[in-house]
mmCIF file with all atom_site columns, C-alpha atoms in Angstrom:
data_model
loop_
_atom_site.group_PDB
_atom_site.id
_atom_site.type_symbol
_atom_site.label_atom_id
_atom_site.label_alt_id
_atom_site.label_comp_id
_atom_site.label_asym_id
_atom_site.label_entity_id
_atom_site.label_seq_id
_atom_site.pdbx_PDB_ins_code
_atom_site.Cartn_x
_atom_site.Cartn_y
_atom_site.Cartn_z
_atom_site.occupancy
_atom_site.B_iso_or_equiv
_atom_site.pdbx_formal_charge
_atom_site.auth_seq_id
_atom_site.auth_comp_id
_atom_site.auth_asym_id
_atom_site.auth_atom_id
_atom_site.pdbx_PDB_model_num
ATOM 1  C CA . ALA A 1 1  ? -94.855 42.068 29.058 1.00 0.00 ? 330 ALA A CA 1
ATOM 2  C CA . ALA A 1 2  ? -92.013 44.435 28.234 1.00 0.00 ? 331 ALA A CA 1
ATOM 3  C CA . ASP A 1 3  ? -90.669 44.198 31.780 1.00 0.00 ? 332 ASP A CA 1
ATOM 4  C CA . ALA A 1 4  ? -90.711 40.381 32.071 1.00 0.00 ? 333 ALA A CA 1
ATOM 5  C CA . ARG A 1 5  ? -87.613 38.876 33.697 1.00 0.00 ? 334 ARG A CA 1
ATOM 6  C CA . ALA A 1 6  ? -86.363 35.407 32.788 1.00 0.00 ? 335 ALA A CA 1
ATOM 7  C CA . GLY A 1 7  ? -84.940 33.205 35.518 1.00 0.00 ? 336 GLY A CA 1
ATOM 8  C CA . VAL A 1 8  ? -84.410 29.667 36.765 1.00 0.00 ? 337 VAL A CA 1
ATOM 9  C CA . PHE A 1 9  ? -86.227 28.679 39.945 1.00 0.00 ? 338 PHE A CA 1
ATOM 10 C CA . ARG A 1 10 ? -86.304 25.683 42.261 1.00 0.00 ? 339 ARG A CA 1
ATOM 11 C CA . HIS A 1 11 ? -88.795 24.572 44.861 1.00 0.00 ? 340 HIS A CA 1
ATOM 12 C CA . ALA A 1 12 ? -87.327 24.859 48.346 1.00 0.00 ? 341 ALA A CA 1
ATOM 13 C CA . GLY A 1 13 ? -89.677 23.184 50.793 1.00 0.00 ? 342 GLY A CA 1
ATOM 14 C CA . THR A 1 14 ? -92.719 25.465 50.852 1.00 0.00 ? 343 THR A CA 1
ATOM 15 C CA . ARG A 1 15 ? -91.556 28.202 48.457 1.00 0.00 ? 344 ARG A CA 1
ATOM 16 C CA . TRP A 1 16 ? -89.884 28.827 45.102 1.00 0.00 ? 345 TRP A CA 1
ATOM 17 C CA . GLU A 1 17 ? -86.515 30.567 44.953 1.00 0.00 ? 346 GLU A CA 1
ATOM 18 C CA . ARG A 1 18 ? -84.713 32.199 42.030 1.00 0.00 ? 347 ARG A CA 1
ATOM 19 C CA . LEU A 1 19 ? -81.325 30.630 41.399 1.00 0.00 ? 348 LEU A CA 1
ATOM 20 C CA . ALA A 1 20 ? -78.360 32.932 40.903 1.00 0.00 ? 349 ALA A CA 1
ATOM 21 C CA . GLY A 1 21 ? -74.862 31.761 41.863 1.00 0.00 ? 350 GLY A CA 1
ATOM 22 C CA . GLY A 1 22 ? -73.278 32.849 38.567 1.00 0.00 ? 351 GLY A CA 1
ATOM 23 C CA . LEU A 1 23 ? -76.363 32.993 36.341 1.00 0.00 ? 352 LEU A CA 1
ATOM 24 C CA . PRO A 1 24 ? -76.885 36.439 34.782 1.00 0.00 ? 353 PRO A CA 1
ATOM 25 C CA . GLN A 1 25 ? -79.686 38.328 36.503 1.00 0.00 ? 354 GLN A CA 1
ATOM 26 C CA . PRO A 1 26 ? -82.012 38.558 34.685 1.00 0.00 ? 355 PRO A CA 1
ATOM 27 C CA . LEU A 1 27 ? -81.173 35.953 32.052 1.00 0.00 ? 356 LEU A CA 1
ATOM 28 C CA . ALA A 1 28 ? -80.601 37.303 28.543 1.00 0.00 ? 357 ALA A CA 1
ATOM 29 C CA . SER A 1 29 ? -83.222 34.931 27.109 1.00 0.00 ? 358 SER A CA 1
ATOM 30 C CA . MET A 1 30 ? -85.873 32.516 28.307 1.00 0.00 ? 359 MET A CA 1
ATOM 31 C CA . PRO A 1 31 ? -84.924 29.050 29.598 1.00 0.00 ? 360 PRO A CA 1
ATOM 32 C CA . ARG A 1 32 ? -86.029 26.411 27.063 1.00 0.00 ? 361 ARG A CA 1
ATOM 33 C CA . GLY A 1 33 ? -85.139 23.278 28.935 1.00 0.00 ? 362 GLY A CA 1
ATOM 34 C CA . LEU A 1 34 ? -83.706 21.863 32.123 1.00 0.00 ? 363 LEU A CA 1
ATOM 35 C CA . ARG A 1 35 ? -81.975 18.530 32.434 1.00 0.00 ? 364 ARG A CA 1
ATOM 36 C CA . ALA A 1 36 ? -80.681 16.664 35.475 1.00 0.00 ? 365 ALA A CA 1
ATOM 37 C CA . PRO A 1 37 ? -78.363 13.957 34.058 1.00 0.00 ? 366 PRO A CA 1
ATOM 38 C CA . ARG A 1 38 ? -77.416 12.715 37.553 1.00 0.00 ? 367 ARG A CA 1
ATOM 39 C CA . PRO A 1 39 ? -78.140 13.699 41.172 1.00 0.00 ? 368 PRO A CA 1
ATOM 40 C CA . GLY A 1 40 ? -76.986 17.230 41.987 1.00 0.00 ? 369 GLY A CA 1
ATOM 41 C CA . HIS A 1 41 ? -76.168 18.125 38.371 1.00 0.00 ? 370 HIS A CA 1
ATOM 42 C CA . VAL A 1 42 ? -78.430 20.495 36.435 1.00 0.00 ? 371 VAL A CA 1
ATOM 43 C CA . GLU A 1 43 ? -78.141 21.872 32.913 1.00 0.00 ? 372 GLU A CA 1
ATOM 44 C CA . ALA A 1 44 ? -80.208 24.804 31.655 1.00 0.00 ? 373 ALA A CA 1
ATOM 45 C CA . GLN A 1 45 ? -80.525 25.575 27.945 1.00 0.00 ? 374 GLN A CA 1
ATOM 46 C CA . LEU A 1 46 ? -81.607 29.093 27.014 1.00 0.00 ? 375 LEU A CA 1
ATOM 47 C CA . ALA A 1 47 ? -83.482 30.207 23.904 1.00 0.00 ? 376 ALA A CA 1
ATOM 48 C CA . ASP A 1 48 ? -80.337 31.958 22.603 1.00 0.00 ? 377 ASP A CA 1
ATOM 49 C CA . GLY A 1 49 ? -78.424 28.639 22.625 1.00 0.00 ? 378 GLY A CA 1
ATOM 50 C CA . ALA A 1 50 ? -76.446 29.271 25.816 1.00 0.00 ? 379 ALA A CA 1
ATOM 51 C CA . ILE A 1 51 ? -76.048 26.300 28.152 1.00 0.00 ? 380 ILE A CA 1
ATOM 52 C CA . TRP A 1 52 ? -75.430 26.790 31.866 1.00 0.00 ? 381 TRP A CA 1
ATOM 53 C CA . MET A 1 53 ? -74.361 23.960 34.184 1.00 0.00 ? 382 MET A CA 1
ATOM 54 C CA . SER A 1 54 ? -74.440 23.385 37.933 1.00 0.00 ? 383 SER A CA 1
ATOM 55 C CA . SER A 1 55 ? -72.812 20.498 39.783 1.00 0.00 ? 384 SER A CA 1
ATOM 56 C CA . ASP A 1 56 ? -74.193 21.453 43.206 1.00 0.00 ? 385 ASP A CA 1
ATOM 57 C CA . ALA A 1 57 ? -77.965 21.342 42.676 1.00 0.00 ? 386 ALA A CA 1
ATOM 58 C CA . GLY A 1 58 ? -78.165 24.932 41.424 1.00 0.00 ? 387 GLY A CA 1
ATOM 59 C CA . GLU A 1 59 ? -76.147 26.717 44.107 1.00 0.00 ? 388 GLU A CA 1
ATOM 60 C CA . THR A 1 60 ? -73.494 27.842 41.604 1.00 0.00 ? 389 THR A CA 1
ATOM 61 C CA . TRP A 1 61 ? -73.503 27.933 37.783 1.00 0.00 ? 390 TRP A CA 1
ATOM 62 C CA . GLU A 1 62 ? -71.022 28.284 34.960 1.00 0.00 ? 391 GLU A CA 1
ATOM 63 C CA . ARG A 1 63 ? -71.585 28.783 31.261 1.00 0.00 ? 392 ARG A CA 1
ATOM 64 C CA . ALA A 1 64 ? -70.784 25.686 29.210 1.00 0.00 ? 393 ALA A CA 1
ATOM 65 C CA . ALA A 1 65 ? -71.613 26.955 25.719 1.00 0.00 ? 394 ALA A CA 1
#
């Protein structure tokens, strides 16, 4: 749909929540992959090649590439 909004979500108990904490809202392109290399660390790769990283389980994010 023309008004689709890309985002990264996590399951929080009984519901899903959109993660923000530094991620652009909405994301400029669709997430292509998520990776958790160690506990609490998450990496999100977007279709445009951008990589966003979180070291606190998705509470805050910063662009890595």
